[in-house]
Structures are given as C-alpha cells and as structure tokens.
CSV table of C-alpha atoms in Angstrom, one decimal:
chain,number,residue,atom,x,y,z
A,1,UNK,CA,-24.9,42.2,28.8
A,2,UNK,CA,-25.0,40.7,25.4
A,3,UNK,CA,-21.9,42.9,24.4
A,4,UNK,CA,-20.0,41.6,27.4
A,5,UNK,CA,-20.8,38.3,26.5
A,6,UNK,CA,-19.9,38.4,23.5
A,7,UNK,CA,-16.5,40.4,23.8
A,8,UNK,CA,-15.8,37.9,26.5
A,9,UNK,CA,-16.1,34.9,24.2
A,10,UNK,CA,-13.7,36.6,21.5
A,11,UNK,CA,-11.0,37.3,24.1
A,12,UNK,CA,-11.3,33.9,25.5
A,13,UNK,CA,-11.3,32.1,21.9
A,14,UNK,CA,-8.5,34.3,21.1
A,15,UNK,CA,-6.3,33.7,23.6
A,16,UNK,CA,-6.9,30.2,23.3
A,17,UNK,CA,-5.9,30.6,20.0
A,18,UNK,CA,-2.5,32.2,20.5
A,19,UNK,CA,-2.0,29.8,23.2
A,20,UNK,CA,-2.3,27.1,20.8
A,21,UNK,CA,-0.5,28.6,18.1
A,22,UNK,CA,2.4,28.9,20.1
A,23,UNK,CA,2.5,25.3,21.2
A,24,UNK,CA,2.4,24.4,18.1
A,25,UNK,CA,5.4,26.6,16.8
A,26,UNK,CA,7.3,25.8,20.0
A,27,UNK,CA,6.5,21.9,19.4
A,28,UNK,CA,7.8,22.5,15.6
A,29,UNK,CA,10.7,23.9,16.9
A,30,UNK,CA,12.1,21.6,19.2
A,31,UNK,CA,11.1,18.8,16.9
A,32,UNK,CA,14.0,20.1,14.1
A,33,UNK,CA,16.5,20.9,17.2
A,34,UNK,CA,18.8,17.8,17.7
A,35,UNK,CA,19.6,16.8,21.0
A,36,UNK,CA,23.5,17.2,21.0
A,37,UNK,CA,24.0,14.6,23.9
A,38,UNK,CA,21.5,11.6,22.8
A,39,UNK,CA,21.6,9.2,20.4
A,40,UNK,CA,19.6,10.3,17.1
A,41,UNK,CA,16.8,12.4,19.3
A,42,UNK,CA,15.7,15.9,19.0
A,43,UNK,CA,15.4,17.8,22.0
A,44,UNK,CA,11.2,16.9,22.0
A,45,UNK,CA,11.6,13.6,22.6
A,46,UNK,CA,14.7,13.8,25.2
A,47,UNK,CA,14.3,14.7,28.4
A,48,UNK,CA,18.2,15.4,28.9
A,49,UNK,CA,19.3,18.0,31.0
A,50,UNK,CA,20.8,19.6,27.1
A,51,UNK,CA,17.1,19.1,25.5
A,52,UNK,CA,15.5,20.9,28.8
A,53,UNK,CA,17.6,23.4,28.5
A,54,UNK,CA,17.3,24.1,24.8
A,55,UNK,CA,13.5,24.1,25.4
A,56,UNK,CA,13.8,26.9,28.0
A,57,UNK,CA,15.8,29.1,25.7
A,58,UNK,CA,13.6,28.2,22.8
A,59,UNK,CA,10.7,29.5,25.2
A,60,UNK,CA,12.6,32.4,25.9
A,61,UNK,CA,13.6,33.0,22.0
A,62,UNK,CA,9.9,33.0,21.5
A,63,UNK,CA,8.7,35.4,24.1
A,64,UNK,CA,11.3,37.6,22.8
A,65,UNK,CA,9.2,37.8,19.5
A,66,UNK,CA,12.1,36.4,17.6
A,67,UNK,CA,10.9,34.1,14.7
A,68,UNK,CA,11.5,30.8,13.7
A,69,UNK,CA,15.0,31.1,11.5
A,70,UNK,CA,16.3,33.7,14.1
A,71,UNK,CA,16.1,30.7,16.7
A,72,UNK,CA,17.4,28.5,14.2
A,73,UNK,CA,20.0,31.1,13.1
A,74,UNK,CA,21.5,31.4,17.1
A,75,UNK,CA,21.2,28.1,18.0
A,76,UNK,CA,23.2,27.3,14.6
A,77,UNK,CA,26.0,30.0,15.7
A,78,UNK,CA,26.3,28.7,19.2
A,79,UNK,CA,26.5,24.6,18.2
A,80,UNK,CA,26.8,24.8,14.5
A,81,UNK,CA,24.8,23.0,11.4
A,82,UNK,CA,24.4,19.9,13.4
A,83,UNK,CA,22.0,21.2,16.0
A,84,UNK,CA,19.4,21.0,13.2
A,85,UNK,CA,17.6,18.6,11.8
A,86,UNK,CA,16.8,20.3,8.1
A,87,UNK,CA,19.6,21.9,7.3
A,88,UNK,CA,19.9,25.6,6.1
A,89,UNK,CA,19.7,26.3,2.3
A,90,UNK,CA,23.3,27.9,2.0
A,91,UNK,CA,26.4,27.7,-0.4
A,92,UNK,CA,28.1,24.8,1.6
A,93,UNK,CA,24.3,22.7,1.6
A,94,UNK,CA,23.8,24.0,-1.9
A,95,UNK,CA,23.9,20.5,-3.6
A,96,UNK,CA,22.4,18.6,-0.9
A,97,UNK,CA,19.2,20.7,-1.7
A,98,UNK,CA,19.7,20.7,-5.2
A,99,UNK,CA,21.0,17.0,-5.8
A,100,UNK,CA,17.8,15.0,-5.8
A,101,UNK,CA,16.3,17.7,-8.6
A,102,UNK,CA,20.0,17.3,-10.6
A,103,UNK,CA,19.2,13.3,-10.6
A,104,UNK,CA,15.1,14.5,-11.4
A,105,UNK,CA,16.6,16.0,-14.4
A,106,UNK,CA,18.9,13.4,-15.5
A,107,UNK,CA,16.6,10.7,-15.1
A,108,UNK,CA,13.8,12.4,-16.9
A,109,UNK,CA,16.8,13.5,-19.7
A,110,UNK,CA,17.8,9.8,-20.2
A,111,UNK,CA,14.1,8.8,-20.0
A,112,UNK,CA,13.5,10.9,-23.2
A,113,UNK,CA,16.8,9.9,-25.0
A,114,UNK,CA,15.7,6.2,-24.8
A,115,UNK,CA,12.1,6.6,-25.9
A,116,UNK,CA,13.6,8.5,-29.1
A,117,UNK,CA,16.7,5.2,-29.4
A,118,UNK,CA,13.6,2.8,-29.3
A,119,UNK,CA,11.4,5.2,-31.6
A,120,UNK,CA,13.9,5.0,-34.3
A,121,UNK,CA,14.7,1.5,-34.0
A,122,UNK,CA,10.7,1.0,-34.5
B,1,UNK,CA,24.4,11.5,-27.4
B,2,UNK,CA,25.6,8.5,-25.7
B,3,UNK,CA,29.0,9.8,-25.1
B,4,UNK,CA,27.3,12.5,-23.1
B,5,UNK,CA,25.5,10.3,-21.2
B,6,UNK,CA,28.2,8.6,-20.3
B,7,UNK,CA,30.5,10.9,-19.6
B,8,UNK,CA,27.3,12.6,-16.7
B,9,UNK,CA,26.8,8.7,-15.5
B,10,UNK,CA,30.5,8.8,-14.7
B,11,UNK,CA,30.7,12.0,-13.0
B,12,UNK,CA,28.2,11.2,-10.9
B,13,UNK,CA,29.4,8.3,-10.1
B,14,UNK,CA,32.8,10.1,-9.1
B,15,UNK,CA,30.7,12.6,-7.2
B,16,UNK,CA,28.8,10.0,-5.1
B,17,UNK,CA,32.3,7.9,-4.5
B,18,UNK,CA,33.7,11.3,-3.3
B,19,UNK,CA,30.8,12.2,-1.1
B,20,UNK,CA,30.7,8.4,0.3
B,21,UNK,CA,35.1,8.9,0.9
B,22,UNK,CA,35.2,12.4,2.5
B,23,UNK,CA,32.3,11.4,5.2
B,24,UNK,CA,33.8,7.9,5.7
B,25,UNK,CA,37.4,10.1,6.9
B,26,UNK,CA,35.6,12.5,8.6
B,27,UNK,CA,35.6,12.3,12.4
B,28,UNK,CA,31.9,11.8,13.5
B,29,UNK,CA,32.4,12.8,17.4
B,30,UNK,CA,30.5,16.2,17.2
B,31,UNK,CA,31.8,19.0,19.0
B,32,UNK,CA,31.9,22.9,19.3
B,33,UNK,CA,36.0,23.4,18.1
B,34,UNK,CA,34.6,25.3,15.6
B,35,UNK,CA,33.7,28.4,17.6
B,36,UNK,CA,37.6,29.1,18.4
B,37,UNK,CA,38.6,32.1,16.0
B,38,UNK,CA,35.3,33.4,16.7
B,39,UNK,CA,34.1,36.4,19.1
B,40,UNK,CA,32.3,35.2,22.6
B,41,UNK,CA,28.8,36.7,22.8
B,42,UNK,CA,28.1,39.4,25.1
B,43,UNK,CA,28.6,38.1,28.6
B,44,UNK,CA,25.5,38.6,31.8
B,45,UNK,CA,26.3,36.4,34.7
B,46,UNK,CA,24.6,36.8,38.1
B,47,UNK,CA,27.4,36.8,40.6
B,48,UNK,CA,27.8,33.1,43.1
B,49,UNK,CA,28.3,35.0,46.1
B,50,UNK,CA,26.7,38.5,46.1
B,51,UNK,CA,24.1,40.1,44.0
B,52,UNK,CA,26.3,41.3,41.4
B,53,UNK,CA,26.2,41.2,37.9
B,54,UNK,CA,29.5,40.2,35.7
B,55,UNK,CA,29.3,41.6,32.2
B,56,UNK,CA,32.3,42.4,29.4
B,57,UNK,CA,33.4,45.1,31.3
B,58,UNK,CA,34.8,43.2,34.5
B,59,UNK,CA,37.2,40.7,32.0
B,60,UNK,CA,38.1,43.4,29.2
B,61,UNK,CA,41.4,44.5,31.4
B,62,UNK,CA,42.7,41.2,31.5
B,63,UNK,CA,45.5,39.8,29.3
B,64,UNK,CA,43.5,36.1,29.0
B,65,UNK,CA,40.1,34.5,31.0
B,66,UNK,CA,39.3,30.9,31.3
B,67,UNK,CA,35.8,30.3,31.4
B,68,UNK,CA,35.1,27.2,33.3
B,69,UNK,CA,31.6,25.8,33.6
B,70,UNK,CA,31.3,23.5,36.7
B,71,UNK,CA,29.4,21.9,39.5
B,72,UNK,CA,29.5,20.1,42.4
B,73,UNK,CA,27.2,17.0,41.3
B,74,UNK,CA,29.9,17.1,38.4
B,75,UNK,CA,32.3,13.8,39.0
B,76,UNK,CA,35.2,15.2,36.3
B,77,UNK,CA,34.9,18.6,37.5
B,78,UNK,CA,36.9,17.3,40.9
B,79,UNK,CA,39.4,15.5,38.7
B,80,UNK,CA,39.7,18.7,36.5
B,81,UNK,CA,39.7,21.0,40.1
B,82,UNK,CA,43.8,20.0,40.8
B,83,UNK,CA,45.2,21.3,37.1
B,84,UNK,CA,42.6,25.0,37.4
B,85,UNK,CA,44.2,25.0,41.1
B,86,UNK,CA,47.5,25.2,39.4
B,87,UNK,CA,46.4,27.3,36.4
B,88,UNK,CA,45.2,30.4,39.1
B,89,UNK,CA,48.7,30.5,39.9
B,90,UNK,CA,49.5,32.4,36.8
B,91,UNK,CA,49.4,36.0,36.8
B,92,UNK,CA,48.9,36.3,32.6
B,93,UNK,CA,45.3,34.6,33.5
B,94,UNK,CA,41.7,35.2,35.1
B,95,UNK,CA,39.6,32.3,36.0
B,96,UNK,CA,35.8,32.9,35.5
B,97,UNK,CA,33.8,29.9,37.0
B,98,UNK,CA,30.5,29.7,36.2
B,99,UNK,CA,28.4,26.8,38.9
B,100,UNK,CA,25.8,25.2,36.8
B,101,UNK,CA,22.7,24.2,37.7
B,102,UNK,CA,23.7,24.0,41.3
B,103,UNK,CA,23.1,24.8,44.9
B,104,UNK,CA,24.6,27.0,46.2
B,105,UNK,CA,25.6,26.2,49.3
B,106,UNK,CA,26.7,22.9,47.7
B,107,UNK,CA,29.3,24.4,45.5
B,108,UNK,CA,30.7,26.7,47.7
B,109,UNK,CA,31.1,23.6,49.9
B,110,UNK,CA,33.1,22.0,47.4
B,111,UNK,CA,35.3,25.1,47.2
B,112,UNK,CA,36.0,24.9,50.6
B,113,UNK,CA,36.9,21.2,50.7
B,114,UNK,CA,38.7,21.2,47.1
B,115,UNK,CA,40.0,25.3,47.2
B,116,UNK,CA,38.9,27.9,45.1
B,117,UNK,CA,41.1,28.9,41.6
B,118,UNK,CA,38.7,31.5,40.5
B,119,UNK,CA,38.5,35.1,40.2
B,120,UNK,CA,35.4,35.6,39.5
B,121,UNK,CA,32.6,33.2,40.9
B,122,UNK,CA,29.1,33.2,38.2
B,123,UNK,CA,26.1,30.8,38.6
B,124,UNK,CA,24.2,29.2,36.0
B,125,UNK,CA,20.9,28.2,37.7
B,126,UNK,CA,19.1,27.2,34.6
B,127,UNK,CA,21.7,26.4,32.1
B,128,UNK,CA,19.9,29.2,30.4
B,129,UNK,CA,23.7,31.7,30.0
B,130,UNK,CA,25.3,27.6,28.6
B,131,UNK,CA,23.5,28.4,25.9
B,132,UNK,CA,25.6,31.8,25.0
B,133,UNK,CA,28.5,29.5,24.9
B,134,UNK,CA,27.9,27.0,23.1
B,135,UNK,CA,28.4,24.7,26.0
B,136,UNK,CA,26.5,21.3,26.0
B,137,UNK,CA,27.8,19.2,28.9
B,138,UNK,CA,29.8,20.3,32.1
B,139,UNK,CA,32.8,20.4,32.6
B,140,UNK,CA,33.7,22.8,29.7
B,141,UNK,CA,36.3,25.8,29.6
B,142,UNK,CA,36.9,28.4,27.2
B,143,UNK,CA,40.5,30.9,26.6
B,144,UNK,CA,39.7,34.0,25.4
B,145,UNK,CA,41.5,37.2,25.6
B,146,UNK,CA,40.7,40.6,26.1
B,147,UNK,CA,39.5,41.2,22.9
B,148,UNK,CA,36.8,38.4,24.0
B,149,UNK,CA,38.4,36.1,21.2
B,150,UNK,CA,37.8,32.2,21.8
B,151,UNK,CA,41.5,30.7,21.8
B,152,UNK,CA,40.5,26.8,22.8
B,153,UNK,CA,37.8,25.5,23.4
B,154,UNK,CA,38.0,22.5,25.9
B,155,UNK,CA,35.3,20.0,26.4
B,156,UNK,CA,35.4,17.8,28.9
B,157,UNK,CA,37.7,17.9,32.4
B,158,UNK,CA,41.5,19.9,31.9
B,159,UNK,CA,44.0,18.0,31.5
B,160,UNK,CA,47.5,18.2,31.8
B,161,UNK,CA,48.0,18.7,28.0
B,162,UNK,CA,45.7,21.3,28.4
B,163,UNK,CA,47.4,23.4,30.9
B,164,UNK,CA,50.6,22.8,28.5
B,165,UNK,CA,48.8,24.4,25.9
B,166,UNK,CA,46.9,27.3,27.7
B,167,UNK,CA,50.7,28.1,29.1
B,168,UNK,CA,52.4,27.9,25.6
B,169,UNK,CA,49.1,30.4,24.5
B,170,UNK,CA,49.8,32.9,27.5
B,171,UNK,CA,53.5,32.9,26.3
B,172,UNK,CA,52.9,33.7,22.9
C-alpha cells in the first residue's frame, strides 16, 4: 500500500512538473515571438487572430519535441528576423552583438590612456 | 597615441552616422517579399468540399498556381474576388484557394453569390497550414510554378497591377 502510495506521489509530482516546465518554455517562447500585426507586442500579450495562431503552432512545435531554436529557426524562415524579439547571433547581427563589447573595450582603452596622460603630468 | 584615438572616435562616429542613415531610408512597413526566390514548403491541405487531401503532387503538373488565402468574413477578399474571377480565365494558371478560418457553409455561400475562380478548393480551419506560408493577414496570394518556386508574393487584395504582372510572369 505504502509502495502505491508512494509511486503514486512521484508520478503525480512529476507530471506536475513537466506540466509546469512546459508552460514555462511555451510562455518563454511566445514572449520573444513578435506579434507581426500589433503595435510593439509579442504574441503573449496579443490576443490577435496572428498571436493565437502562432501560439497554436508553437504548441504544436513543442509536442513535436522540437526545441527552442528549431521553433525560432521556422518561424524565422517563414516571417524572417523580425518575428523575433532577440535576434539570432549570425554574420548579418554580428556587430549588433558584438558592438556594446567593441565600445566596452574602447572605453576601458581610453580610460587607461588618460590615467597614464594624467600620471605623467603628476 | 592620440592620433589613434582619434582616428577610432571618428570611425565610430562614421559608423554610428551610417547605421542612423541606412535605417532612416529604409522602408519600416514589414512584410514577407522576402520569401520570393525561395522554395514553398511542403504543401498538406484538407480539401473544402470533400475529404481529400491536396499535397505537392496535385500542383507539380501545372505550368504556374496562385495560392490565394481567403474568407468570407474577409471585406477585401470580395473586392479582390472580380480580378481572381478574371485570372481563372487563363489556361497557363491554377488557382488554389485556401478558406481560412471559416465556415463552411459560409464560404461556399460566398462562392455561389460572388462565383468560384479556383481549381482547387483548401480550408484552413485553424490558420495552423498560414503558418507554412508565411501568411500573416488574409487576403494573401502566392505565384509559384511547378518547380514550387515563390514568383510574387502579394499581400493584401489583387489588384489590377497585380494581374498585369502575374500575366507578364505567365508570358515570360
């Protein structure tokens, strides 16, 4: 009886667990889809015919045991770049990524070179 | 030192004023263009009318296919209806519509009253297949050939431009 029990709790905790966990990655999802016909929403926070749709394929996508990118990765083919909200790391993105680290490393390069001016005035 | 300094203030500068000049000309009305040159995904669609499914197969023989996403609830699909009407008059090309998100018995209602240009009658019910094409509002239409190529890309009701340029397409 004990065994029962206890096997019982497991496969209910665990269920509520994937449950969860795929709430959450479907939530995480939407949230970096853009909805194409609203102004400056993503497709969780529309309730457009576009963002209901999206979150039907998404669901779909999901069952399908595709991940995250491969969502991303279709969705991008089908309504390009724009449909998400972080853009892809790729050569035509490459200095959008790498910009604010370029400006890191220039600032922290004339940072240096003006301690050493004042240094030498001193 | 300095000079080098400069010379990266400067670039950067350049960089961010040519950043700030090519968005500033660039047209910010987003649409799916982009896909024509590229191959149309594989193609599933229940049938409108009988229990039949439409796949590759039943559009690789012809010479061209309009895809043309539609509805009844859809006001510019009626002003768009008169120019496809005129378009299924052409031999050189196949017109696929696909009803979405729609009744039944409303669309084929609206066939009856407005006529019916296509060859091929799809439905949608979910807007799930919309996806596959990159569609994002109704009415949209795609030209591909038999090779499934996407030719044009038309978003929004057919116009008479349209049908100009479709015909110019099927001549070439």
């Amino acid at each position: 009886m004990k065994i029962k029990l206890l096997c019982l709790v497991i496969f209910f905790n665990f269920s509520v667990y994937a449950t969860s966990n795929e709430i959450l990655n479907e939530n995480q999802i939407h949230k970096n889809l853009r909805c194409l016909v609203c102004q400056g929403q993503s497709i969780s926070d529309s309730n457009s015919e576009f963002a209901q749709t999206l979150k039907m394929v998404v669901k779909d996508l999901i069952k399908q045991g595709k991940t995250e990118d491969e969502i991303y990765n279709f969705l991008s083919d089908k309504y390009g770049d724009w449909i998400l909200y972080k853009p892809k790391f790729n050569y035509e993105n490459f200095l959008l990524w790498s910009f604010p680290y370029l400006v890191l490393v220039f600032g922290g390069f004339i940072i240096v070179f003006l301690i050493k001016k004042r240094q030498k005035k001193t | 030192m300095q000079k080098t300094i400069k010379l990266i203030t400067v670039s950067l500068l350049v960089f961010i004023l040519g950043i700030f000049y090519l968005s500033l000309n660039r047209s910010s009305n987003y649409d799916t263009k982009f896909l024509v040159g590229s191959k149309l995904a594989d193609i599933e669609l229940k049938g409108l009318q009988s229990k039949e499914f439409f796949t590759n197969d039943d559009f690789k023989n012809n010479k061209y296919t309009l895809i043309n996403f539609w509805a009844s609830w859809c006001a510019p699909c009626r002003v768009e209806h008169p120019y496809l009407m005129m378009l299924s008059k052409n031999k050189d090309i196949k017109i696929l519509g696909i009803n979405f998100k729609d009744k039944k018995i409303n669309a084929l209602k609206f066939l009856e009253e407005l006529g019916n240009p296509y060859d091929y009658l799809a439905k949608d019910n979910y807007g799930k297949q919309s996806v596959n094409f990159g569609i994002y509002g109704i009415p949209e239409s795609i030209l591909i050939d038999s090779k499934f190529n996407i030719l044009k890309k038309i978003i929004g009701p057919i116009n008479a431009k349209d049908i100009k340029e479709i015909k110019e397409i099927i001549k070439s």
